Short mmCIF file of C-alpha atoms in Angstrom, two decimals:
data_model
loop_
_atom_site.label_atom_id
_atom_site.label_comp_id
_atom_site.label_asym_id
_atom_site.label_seq_id
_atom_site.Cartn_x
_atom_site.Cartn_y
_atom_site.Cartn_z
CA UNK A 548 -24.53 -64.81 68.65
CA UNK A 549 -22.74 -62.22 70.75
CA UNK A 550 -21.92 -63.56 74.16
CA UNK A 551 -23.13 -61.48 77.08
CA UNK A 552 -20.75 -61.38 80.02
CA UNK A 553 -22.33 -62.83 83.17
CA UNK A 554 -22.37 -59.51 85.01
CA UNK A 555 -23.83 -57.62 82.06
CA UNK A 556 -26.36 -60.36 81.50
CA UNK A 557 -27.42 -60.05 85.10
CA UNK A 558 -27.98 -56.35 84.74
CA UNK A 559 -29.51 -56.73 81.30
CA UNK A 560 -27.15 -54.06 80.05
CA UNK A 561 -26.61 -55.75 76.71
CA UNK A 562 -28.82 -55.65 73.67
CA UNK A 563 -29.30 -58.06 70.80
CA UNK A 564 -31.33 -61.16 70.15
CA UNK A 565 -30.45 -64.11 72.36
CA UNK A 566 -32.64 -67.14 71.98
CA UNK A 567 -32.78 -70.04 74.40
CA UNK A 568 -31.65 -73.27 72.82
CA UNK A 569 -34.22 -75.07 74.93
CA UNK A 570 -37.17 -73.03 73.64
CA UNK A 571 -37.48 -75.15 70.51
CA UNK A 572 -41.26 -74.83 70.34
CA UNK A 573 -41.24 -71.01 70.26
CA UNK A 574 -43.32 -69.57 67.48
CA UNK A 575 -42.34 -65.89 67.60
CA UNK A 576 -39.06 -64.03 67.17
CA UNK A 577 -36.41 -64.44 69.84
CA UNK A 578 -36.67 -62.10 72.80
CA UNK A 579 -34.46 -59.05 73.03
CA UNK A 580 -32.74 -58.21 76.28
CA UNK A 581 -33.06 -54.47 76.84
CA UNK A 582 -30.91 -52.27 79.09
CA UNK A 583 -32.07 -52.35 82.69
CA UNK A 584 -33.04 -49.30 84.68
CA UNK A 585 -30.55 -48.26 87.35
CA UNK A 586 -28.13 -50.97 86.29
CA UNK A 587 -25.37 -51.61 88.81
CA UNK A 588 -21.88 -52.86 88.24
CA UNK A 589 -19.49 -54.42 90.71
CA UNK A 590 -17.44 -51.23 90.50
CA UNK A 591 -20.18 -48.76 91.41
CA UNK A 592 -21.48 -51.08 94.12
CA UNK A 593 -18.00 -50.99 95.64
CA UNK A 594 -18.04 -47.19 95.44
CA UNK A 595 -21.11 -47.11 97.68
CA UNK A 596 -19.15 -48.89 100.39
CA UNK A 597 -16.31 -46.36 100.51
CA UNK A 598 -15.83 -44.08 103.52
CA UNK A 599 -18.35 -45.82 105.75
CA UNK A 600 -17.96 -45.69 109.55
CA UNK A 601 -17.55 -49.47 109.65
CA UNK A 602 -16.40 -51.97 107.06
CA UNK A 603 -19.39 -53.92 105.75
CA UNK A 604 -19.34 -57.15 103.80
CA UNK A 605 -20.62 -56.41 100.29
CA UNK A 606 -23.30 -58.46 98.54
CA UNK A 607 -22.36 -60.47 95.48
CA UNK A 608 -24.29 -60.01 92.25
CA UNK A 609 -26.21 -62.97 90.82
CA UNK A 610 -25.01 -64.57 87.61
CA UNK A 611 -27.70 -65.16 84.99
CA UNK A 612 -26.94 -67.09 81.77
CA UNK A 613 -27.35 -65.14 78.54
CA UNK A 614 -30.23 -67.21 77.13
CA UNK A 615 -33.65 -65.54 76.92
CA UNK A 616 -37.24 -66.20 75.93
CA UNK A 617 -40.36 -64.08 75.77
CA UNK A 618 -43.58 -65.14 77.44
CA UNK A 619 -45.28 -64.45 74.07
CA UNK A 620 -43.44 -67.46 72.68
CA UNK A 621 -45.53 -69.65 75.01
CA UNK A 622 -48.97 -68.25 74.33
CA UNK A 623 -49.14 -65.19 76.56
CA UNK A 624 -51.33 -62.37 75.27
CA UNK A 625 -50.90 -58.89 76.69
CA UNK A 626 -54.54 -57.82 76.43
CA UNK A 627 -55.25 -57.68 80.17
CA UNK A 628 -57.88 -60.40 79.79
CA UNK A 629 -56.09 -63.59 78.74
CA UNK A 630 -54.71 -65.61 81.67
CA UNK A 631 -50.95 -66.01 81.24
CA UNK A 632 -50.07 -68.17 84.24
CA UNK A 633 -49.17 -71.19 82.14
CA UNK A 634 -47.11 -69.08 79.73
CA UNK A 635 -44.98 -67.70 82.58
CA UNK A 636 -44.43 -71.21 83.91
CA UNK A 637 -43.52 -72.63 80.50
CA UNK A 638 -41.12 -69.78 79.78
CA UNK A 639 -39.29 -70.34 83.06
CA UNK A 640 -39.11 -74.10 82.49
CA UNK A 641 -37.85 -73.53 78.94
CA UNK A 642 -34.63 -72.21 80.48
CA UNK A 643 -33.44 -75.24 82.49
CA UNK A 644 -29.95 -73.79 82.79
CA UNK A 645 -31.29 -70.32 83.52
CA UNK A 646 -31.69 -67.09 81.59
CA UNK A 647 -33.99 -64.12 81.08
CA UNK A 648 -37.78 -64.39 80.89
CA UNK A 649 -38.86 -61.29 79.00
CA UNK A 650 -42.23 -59.62 79.65
CA UNK A 651 -42.73 -57.18 76.77
CA UNK A 652 -45.00 -54.14 76.58
CA UNK A 653 -48.62 -55.05 77.30
CA UNK A 654 -50.94 -55.89 80.19
CA UNK A 655 -50.36 -59.45 81.35
CA UNK A 656 -52.96 -61.05 83.64
CA UNK A 657 -51.60 -63.97 85.63
CA UNK A 658 -51.82 -66.12 88.70
CA UNK A 659 -48.82 -66.80 90.98
CA UNK A 660 -45.35 -67.00 89.45
CA UNK A 661 -42.62 -69.24 90.85
CA UNK A 662 -39.05 -68.28 90.02
CA UNK A 663 -36.20 -70.74 89.88
CA UNK A 664 -32.42 -70.58 90.21
CA UNK A 665 -30.55 -68.53 87.59
CA UNK A 666 -33.77 -66.95 86.31
CA UNK A 667 -34.22 -63.24 85.67
CA UNK A 668 -37.80 -62.01 85.30
CA UNK A 669 -37.37 -58.94 83.12
CA UNK A 670 -40.45 -56.69 82.96
CA UNK A 671 -39.83 -54.20 80.18
CA UNK A 672 -40.88 -50.57 80.31
CA UNK A 673 -44.50 -50.36 79.19
CA UNK A 674 -45.29 -53.82 80.56
CA UNK A 675 -47.77 -54.29 83.40
CA UNK A 676 -47.98 -57.65 85.14
CA UNK A 677 -51.26 -57.75 87.05
CA UNK A 678 -52.23 -60.60 89.34
CA UNK A 679 -55.69 -62.05 89.08
CA UNK A 680 -58.28 -61.33 91.74
CA UNK A 681 -59.47 -64.95 91.47
CA UNK A 682 -58.38 -66.16 94.89
CA UNK A 683 -58.60 -69.87 94.11
CA UNK A 684 -55.61 -69.42 91.78
CA UNK A 685 -53.38 -68.97 94.85
CA UNK A 686 -54.38 -72.13 96.71
CA UNK A 687 -51.34 -74.33 97.47
CA UNK A 688 -51.38 -77.76 95.87
CA UNK A 689 -51.34 -79.50 99.25
CA UNK A 690 -54.02 -77.47 101.00
CA UNK A 691 -53.79 -74.38 103.14
CA UNK A 692 -50.58 -73.20 104.67
CA UNK A 693 -50.62 -70.15 106.92
CA UNK A 694 -51.28 -68.02 103.83
CA UNK A 695 -52.07 -68.35 100.16
CA UNK A 696 -49.26 -68.50 97.61
CA UNK A 697 -47.45 -65.16 97.10
CA UNK A 698 -47.87 -63.45 93.74
CA UNK A 699 -44.17 -64.02 92.99
CA UNK A 700 -42.09 -66.45 94.99
CA UNK A 701 -38.67 -68.07 95.06
CA UNK A 702 -37.39 -70.41 97.74
CA UNK A 703 -33.98 -72.04 98.23
CA UNK A 704 -32.75 -70.62 94.92
CA UNK A 705 -29.43 -69.17 93.84
CA UNK A 706 -28.97 -66.29 91.38
CA UNK A 707 -32.45 -64.83 91.05
CA UNK A 708 -33.45 -61.41 89.75
CA UNK A 709 -36.47 -59.27 88.88
CA UNK A 710 -35.48 -56.36 86.64
CA UNK A 711 -36.70 -53.88 84.07
CA UNK A 712 -38.70 -50.66 83.94
CA UNK A 713 -42.21 -52.13 84.06
CA UNK A 714 -44.94 -52.44 86.69
CA UNK A 715 -45.92 -55.43 88.83
CA UNK A 716 -49.38 -54.95 90.34
CA UNK A 717 -50.85 -57.16 93.07
CA UNK A 718 -54.48 -56.03 92.59
CA UNK A 719 -54.64 -55.43 96.32
CA UNK A 720 -58.12 -53.90 96.54
CA UNK A 721 -59.57 -57.39 96.11
CA UNK A 722 -57.56 -58.66 99.09
CA UNK A 723 -57.16 -56.00 101.77
CA UNK A 724 -59.77 -55.28 104.41
CA UNK A 725 -60.42 -51.58 105.12
CA UNK A 726 -61.22 -49.40 108.11
CA UNK A 727 -63.99 -46.83 107.63
CA UNK A 728 -62.03 -44.24 109.63
CA UNK A 729 -59.17 -44.35 107.13
CA UNK A 730 -61.27 -43.80 104.01
CA UNK A 731 -63.03 -40.81 102.56
CA UNK A 732 -66.73 -41.06 101.74
CA UNK A 733 -65.91 -41.57 98.06
CA UNK A 734 -63.31 -44.25 98.76
CA UNK A 735 -65.81 -46.09 100.96
CA UNK A 736 -68.46 -45.93 98.21
CA UNK A 737 -65.94 -47.23 95.67
CA UNK A 738 -65.30 -50.28 97.85
CA UNK A 739 -69.01 -50.88 98.31
CA UNK A 740 -69.40 -50.99 94.52
CA UNK A 741 -67.18 -54.10 94.56
CA UNK A 742 -69.62 -55.83 96.89
CA UNK A 743 -67.89 -57.16 99.97
CA UNK A 744 -68.96 -57.55 103.57
CA UNK A 745 -69.24 -54.89 106.26
CA UNK A 746 -68.77 -55.83 109.92
CA UNK A 747 -68.50 -54.12 113.30
CA UNK A 748 -71.52 -51.91 112.57
CA UNK A 749 -70.04 -50.65 109.33
CA UNK A 750 -66.59 -49.85 110.72
CA UNK A 751 -64.82 -52.58 108.72
CA UNK A 752 -65.10 -53.75 105.12
CA UNK A 753 -63.83 -57.13 103.96
CA UNK A 754 -63.37 -58.26 100.34
CA UNK A 755 -65.68 -61.21 100.97
CA UNK A 756 -68.83 -61.89 98.90
CA UNK A 757 -67.47 -59.64 96.17
CA UNK A 758 -69.57 -59.16 93.06
CA UNK A 759 -67.21 -60.87 90.64
CA UNK A 760 -64.90 -62.95 92.85
CA UNK A 761 -65.61 -66.33 94.40
CA UNK A 762 -64.99 -66.89 98.11
CA UNK A 763 -62.53 -69.58 99.17
CA UNK A 764 -63.48 -69.86 102.87
CA UNK A 765 -66.67 -69.74 104.91
CA UNK A 766 -66.24 -66.26 106.36
CA UNK A 767 -64.52 -62.87 105.95
CA UNK A 768 -62.18 -63.28 108.91
CA UNK A 769 -60.97 -66.73 107.86
CA UNK A 770 -60.33 -65.48 104.34
CA UNK A 771 -58.48 -62.44 105.67
CA UNK A 772 -56.19 -64.73 107.66
CA UNK A 773 -54.94 -66.24 104.37
CA UNK A 774 -54.01 -62.91 102.74
CA UNK A 775 -50.55 -63.29 101.21
CA UNK A 776 -47.44 -61.20 100.59
CA UNK A 777 -46.73 -60.05 97.04
CA UNK A 778 -43.05 -60.86 96.32
CA UNK A 779 -41.63 -63.45 98.72
CA UNK A 780 -37.98 -64.47 98.35
CA UNK A 781 -37.02 -67.08 100.95
CA UNK A 782 -33.66 -68.69 101.73
CA UNK A 783 -32.12 -67.54 98.47
CA UNK A 784 -28.56 -66.56 97.66
CA UNK A 785 -27.55 -63.73 95.30
CA UNK A 786 -30.78 -61.85 94.64
CA UNK A 787 -31.26 -58.67 92.60
CA UNK A 788 -34.44 -56.59 92.38
CA UNK A 789 -33.83 -53.60 90.10
CA UNK A 790 -35.77 -50.89 88.30
CA UNK A 791 -39.32 -52.26 88.55
CA UNK A 792 -42.38 -50.73 90.19
CA UNK A 793 -44.05 -53.04 92.71
CA UNK A 794 -47.49 -51.83 93.74
CA UNK A 795 -50.85 -52.65 95.33
CA UNK A 796 -49.82 -55.76 97.23
CA UNK A 797 -52.41 -57.97 98.91
CA UNK A 798 -50.28 -57.62 102.07
CA UNK A 799 -46.54 -56.74 102.27
CA UNK A 800 -44.92 -55.82 98.95
CA UNK A 801 -41.30 -57.06 98.87
CA UNK A 802 -40.26 -59.61 101.51
CA UNK A 803 -36.80 -61.19 101.26
CA UNK A 804 -36.33 -63.60 104.17
CA UNK A 805 -33.22 -65.51 105.25
CA UNK A 806 -31.36 -64.44 102.13
CA UNK A 807 -27.68 -63.78 101.60
CA UNK A 808 -26.29 -61.31 99.06
CA UNK A 809 -29.37 -59.19 98.39
CA UNK A 810 -29.48 -56.04 96.25
CA UNK A 811 -32.59 -53.86 95.85
CA UNK A 812 -31.82 -50.96 93.52
CA UNK A 813 -33.93 -48.25 91.89
CA UNK A 814 -37.21 -49.92 92.83
CA UNK A 815 -40.47 -48.03 93.35
CA UNK A 816 -42.89 -49.52 95.88
CA UNK A 817 -46.32 -47.95 96.20
CA UNK A 818 -49.90 -48.45 97.38
CA UNK A 819 -52.64 -46.28 98.93
CA UNK A 820 -51.64 -44.66 102.21
CA UNK A 821 -54.53 -46.40 103.98
CA UNK A 822 -53.77 -49.93 102.74
CA UNK A 823 -53.88 -52.32 105.69
CA UNK A 824 -50.52 -54.06 106.31
CA UNK A 825 -49.17 -52.40 103.18
CA UNK A 826 -45.47 -52.61 104.14
CA UNK A 827 -43.01 -51.61 101.42
CA UNK A 828 -39.65 -53.41 101.76
CA UNK A 829 -39.37 -55.84 104.68
CA UNK A 830 -36.02 -57.64 104.93
CA UNK A 831 -35.97 -60.52 107.41
CA UNK A 832 -33.02 -62.40 108.97
CA UNK A 833 -30.71 -61.76 106.02
CA UNK A 834 -27.00 -61.07 105.56
CA UNK A 835 -25.16 -58.75 103.16
CA UNK A 836 -27.89 -56.50 101.80
CA UNK A 837 -27.88 -53.26 99.81
CA UNK A 838 -30.97 -51.06 99.36
CA UNK A 839 -30.21 -48.03 97.20
CA UNK A 840 -32.02 -45.49 95.06
CA UNK A 841 -35.51 -46.73 95.94
CA UNK A 842 -38.74 -44.77 96.36
CA UNK A 843 -41.35 -46.09 98.80
CA UNK A 844 -44.88 -44.70 99.28
CA UNK A 845 -47.05 -47.19 101.16
CA UNK A 846 -49.67 -47.84 103.84
CA UNK A 847 -47.45 -49.26 106.59
CA UNK A 848 -43.71 -49.42 107.31
CA UNK A 849 -41.46 -48.13 104.51
CA UNK A 850 -38.04 -49.82 104.65
CA UNK A 851 -38.19 -52.27 107.53
CA UNK A 852 -35.76 -54.71 109.12
CA UNK A 853 -37.21 -57.79 110.83
CA UNK A 854 -35.54 -60.56 112.80
CA UNK A 855 -38.24 -63.02 113.81
CA UNK A 856 -39.74 -63.64 117.25
CA UNK A 857 -38.30 -65.66 120.09
CA UNK A 858 -36.33 -68.84 119.52
CA UNK A 859 -37.37 -69.15 115.87
CA UNK A 860 -35.95 -65.69 115.18
CA UNK A 861 -32.65 -66.62 116.78
CA UNK A 862 -32.43 -69.81 114.70
CA UNK A 863 -33.14 -67.83 111.51
CA UNK A 864 -30.08 -65.67 112.16
CA UNK A 865 -29.48 -61.92 112.38
CA UNK A 866 -29.85 -59.11 109.92
CA UNK A 867 -26.23 -58.08 109.39
CA UNK A 868 -24.02 -56.10 107.03
CA UNK A 869 -26.72 -53.86 105.58
CA UNK A 870 -26.22 -50.64 103.62
CA UNK A 871 -29.37 -48.54 103.16
CA UNK A 872 -28.48 -45.46 101.12
CA UNK A 873 -29.99 -42.88 98.79
CA UNK A 874 -33.62 -43.85 99.32
CA UNK A 875 -36.77 -41.73 99.54
CA UNK A 876 -39.79 -42.70 101.65
CA UNK A 877 -43.00 -40.72 101.25
CA UNK A 878 -46.06 -41.91 103.12
CA UNK A 879 -45.36 -44.79 105.51
CA UNK A 880 -45.72 -45.55 109.20
CA UNK A 881 -41.94 -45.18 109.40
CA UNK A 882 -39.20 -44.26 106.94
CA UNK A 883 -36.52 -46.62 108.26
CA UNK A 884 -37.86 -49.16 110.74
CA UNK A 885 -36.60 -51.96 112.96
CA UNK A 886 -39.15 -54.38 114.33
CA UNK A 887 -41.35 -55.22 115.79
CA UNK A 888 -39.86 -58.73 115.73
CA UNK A 889 -36.05 -58.54 116.09
CA UNK A 890 -35.09 -61.62 118.14
CA UNK A 891 -32.49 -62.72 115.62
CA UNK A 892 -30.63 -59.46 116.18
CA UNK A 893 -29.65 -56.42 114.15
CA UNK A 894 -25.97 -55.69 113.68
CA UNK A 895 -23.53 -53.91 111.41
CA UNK A 896 -25.88 -51.57 109.57
CA UNK A 897 -25.34 -48.21 107.89
CA UNK A 898 -28.33 -46.06 106.96
CA UNK A 899 -27.38 -42.81 105.23
CA UNK A 900 -28.40 -40.18 102.69
CA UNK A 901 -32.12 -40.96 102.91
CA UNK A 902 -35.12 -38.60 102.81
CA UNK A 903 -38.46 -39.09 104.54
CA UNK A 904 -41.30 -36.77 103.55
CA UNK A 905 -44.81 -37.24 104.91
CA UNK A 906 -44.17 -40.36 106.96
CA UNK A 907 -45.89 -40.95 110.31
CA UNK A 908 -42.48 -41.35 111.96
CA UNK A 909 -39.00 -40.99 110.54
CA UNK A 910 -36.63 -43.44 112.27
CA UNK A 911 -38.78 -46.00 114.06
CA UNK A 912 -37.53 -48.68 116.46
CA UNK A 913 -40.31 -50.83 117.88
CA UNK A 914 -40.47 -54.13 119.72
CA UNK A 915 -41.78 -55.86 122.84
CA UNK A 916 -40.95 -58.74 125.17
CA UNK A 917 -41.33 -62.04 123.36
CA UNK A 918 -40.09 -60.58 120.08
CA UNK A 919 -37.17 -58.38 121.13
CA UNK A 920 -33.47 -58.82 120.40
CA UNK A 921 -30.05 -57.17 120.51
CA UNK A 922 -28.78 -54.42 118.21
CA UNK A 923 -25.16 -53.34 117.74
CA UNK A 924 -22.98 -51.26 115.40
CA UNK A 925 -25.86 -49.31 113.89
CA UNK A 926 -24.88 -46.02 112.19
CA UNK A 927 -27.55 -43.67 110.85
CA UNK A 928 -26.59 -40.29 109.41
CA UNK A 929 -27.27 -37.62 106.80
CA UNK A 930 -31.04 -38.05 107.03
CA UNK A 931 -33.48 -35.32 105.92
CA UNK A 932 -37.14 -35.26 106.92
CA UNK A 933 -40.18 -33.02 106.68
CA UNK A 934 -43.90 -33.22 107.45
CA UNK A 935 -43.52 -36.00 110.01
CA UNK A 936 -46.88 -36.66 111.63
CA UNK A 937 -45.59 -37.99 114.96
CA UNK A 938 -41.98 -38.29 116.19
CA UNK A 939 -38.92 -37.88 113.98
CA UNK A 940 -37.13 -40.57 116.01
CA UNK A 941 -39.04 -43.06 118.13
CA UNK A 942 -38.09 -45.97 120.39
CA UNK A 943 -41.04 -47.99 121.72
CA UNK A 944 -40.92 -51.29 123.57
CA UNK A 945 -44.63 -51.94 124.03
CA UNK A 946 -45.63 -52.85 120.50
CA UNK A 947 -47.51 -55.80 121.97
CA UNK A 948 -49.78 -54.98 124.90
CA UNK A 949 -47.76 -55.33 128.11
CA UNK A 950 -49.47 -52.60 130.15
CA UNK A 951 -51.26 -55.12 132.34
CA UNK A 952 -48.06 -56.76 133.57
CA UNK A 953 -46.52 -56.00 136.96
CA UNK A 954 -42.79 -55.11 137.24
CA UNK A 955 -42.15 -58.59 138.62
CA UNK A 956 -43.82 -60.20 135.64
CA UNK A 957 -41.95 -57.97 133.21
CA UNK A 958 -38.57 -58.98 134.62
CA UNK A 959 -39.37 -62.59 133.84
CA UNK A 960 -40.30 -62.03 130.22
CA UNK A 961 -38.02 -63.62 127.65
CA UNK A 962 -36.68 -62.01 124.48
CA UNK A 963 -36.91 -58.44 125.72
CA UNK A 964 -35.91 -55.58 123.39
CA UNK A 965 -32.30 -54.46 123.67
CA UNK A 966 -31.92 -51.34 121.52
CA UNK A 967 -28.29 -50.30 121.94
CA UNK A 968 -25.09 -49.57 120.01
CA UNK A 969 -26.67 -46.88 117.79
CA UNK A 970 -25.13 -43.64 116.61
CA UNK A 971 -27.56 -41.26 114.89
CA UNK A 972 -26.18 -38.01 113.50
CA UNK A 973 -26.73 -35.22 110.99
CA UNK A 974 -30.50 -35.45 110.98
CA UNK A 975 -32.50 -32.43 109.85
CA UNK A 976 -36.27 -32.52 110.33
CA UNK A 977 -38.64 -29.69 109.48
CA UNK A 978 -41.99 -30.11 111.25
CA UNK A 979 -42.61 -33.13 113.39
CA UNK A 980 -44.96 -33.26 116.34
CA UNK A 981 -42.17 -34.54 118.61
CA UNK A 982 -38.45 -34.50 118.01
CA UNK A 983 -37.44 -37.67 119.86
CA UNK A 984 -39.72 -40.17 121.61
CA UNK A 985 -38.13 -42.95 123.69
CA UNK A 986 -39.80 -45.20 126.24
CA UNK A 987 -38.44 -48.48 127.54
CA UNK A 988 -39.93 -50.83 130.13
CA UNK A 989 -39.55 -50.41 133.87
CA UNK A 990 -37.37 -53.17 135.23
CA UNK A 991 -35.71 -53.94 131.87
CA UNK A 992 -32.71 -52.30 130.18
CA UNK A 993 -34.33 -51.94 126.76
CA UNK A 994 -33.13 -48.58 125.39
CA UNK A 995 -29.53 -47.61 126.20
CA UNK A 996 -26.25 -46.80 124.50
CA UNK A 997 -28.01 -44.54 121.97
CA UNK A 998 -26.43 -41.29 120.77
CA UNK A 999 -28.10 -38.56 118.69
CA UNK A 1000 -25.65 -35.88 117.56
CA UNK A 1001 -25.39 -32.76 115.37
CA UNK A 1002 -29.06 -32.68 114.44
CA UNK A 1003 -31.91 -30.18 114.19
CA UNK A 1004 -35.59 -30.85 114.84
CA UNK A 1005 -38.29 -28.26 114.19
CA UNK A 1006 -41.27 -29.51 116.20
CA UNK A 1007 -44.87 -28.38 116.58
CA UNK A 1008 -45.79 -30.20 119.79
CA UNK A 1009 -43.01 -31.17 122.20
CA UNK A 1010 -39.26 -31.23 121.75
CA UNK A 1011 -38.77 -34.62 123.39
CA UNK A 1012 -40.74 -37.30 125.17
CA UNK A 1013 -37.97 -39.39 126.70
CA UNK A 1014 -38.62 -41.46 129.80
CA UNK A 1015 -35.28 -41.02 131.54
CA UNK A 1016 -36.04 -43.91 133.90
CA UNK A 1017 -36.31 -46.44 131.07
CA UNK A 1018 -34.49 -44.91 128.08
CA UNK A 1019 -30.92 -43.63 127.96
CA UNK A 1020 -30.47 -41.31 124.98
CA UNK A 1021 -27.33 -39.14 124.86
CA UNK A 1022 -27.82 -35.85 122.99
CA UNK A 1023 -24.77 -34.05 121.59
CA UNK A 1024 -25.15 -30.86 119.61
CA UNK A 1025 -28.88 -31.36 119.02
CA UNK A 1026 -31.18 -28.38 118.49
CA UNK A 1027 -34.94 -28.41 119.11
CA UNK A 1028 -36.78 -25.44 117.63
CA UNK A 1029 -40.40 -24.44 117.17
CA UNK A 1030 -42.48 -21.45 116.07
#
């Protein structure tokens, strides 16, 4: 059996049959590891870090053993009807030392999947993993936590990856509530065909009392409060997500939290534009991260950095040493976003060579007292945008309602936003309502030390909306043009 080098095994760039020695009860042929989409090597990762304005620490690739099994070997049937939850679990456990769990072409219906250390979940091109709408399948063993179990989860693991050219679908229409104002007449009728519950005089629809899905709580609001994220990777080291399409999440799509050495490459994240809380990629309190070559088209923030709120955010640590490069964001509330919770801090980030087309805002920085934090050494450049519904660049410090507070009360608020240390340059935006929006908070130094240089904004409303009393934005070689 040809040995696959650890790096190539990780990237699934080798071919040939490699059977797990521990899968002794397998009844079908050994799985074949196929080449991964957008496979990275240590060499071309290093090339991405050349000629940056600051030296960033690079993420390390995970190391996955060369053993592999197919979920078909454990009873999975790709007919879109047979439940495959047990087969996924058995396949993962059949690789106690780690390896590749292969999901071949087919439609695989399943409940939640828990990954373990040194496991690669490889979803081949032509494969669709779809998560069951049966909500009871996601109940934790020990009763309710804050939310139901994520569709895919890993916690306190080392060397974890999700790769391939297939689709992972969270079946989100059975989970997300909807606002009537965001849906067309036909979309609203399609939801009503599922059953569900309308509230607020028909302004809201909840997936509660659905025609073919059992409730798990005693009301639509309590069930909504349990709605879970789709892919949750917590406190893991050396993580790779590559090549797959992640779509239709119940809540946020891809949420790595408190991870070190994280690579997200060539991933497509998508859901309807009006999906409630449909964030694309949300990275929280993590160090050494690379996001490259991804396409995001979602119902909330596109590529978002989060740092927790208050003391818990500080304890979780900062987001640091991030490279966000070569990505495209289509519909989203923001293309590249920080916030709203950033108490752990944001530092040492480079965002470059990204395109935002059709987003509500382009570069979005949002926070509020109680969830704010410090930013430093943030470089954003070579950004192209068009068809931006609101502002191309926006700084807002009132994400939570603080309008009722007096200046004296505001001064006493803890964890205030401190957006500073940012250099934004070489931005070209064709059609935004406002070029730059920036408002801080009277009595607090929330937006300062920000430079925007060598950029062009073609606006249809106002060139800038900058409150000079609360936001200090230095403009150098910036053009604002309109019809």
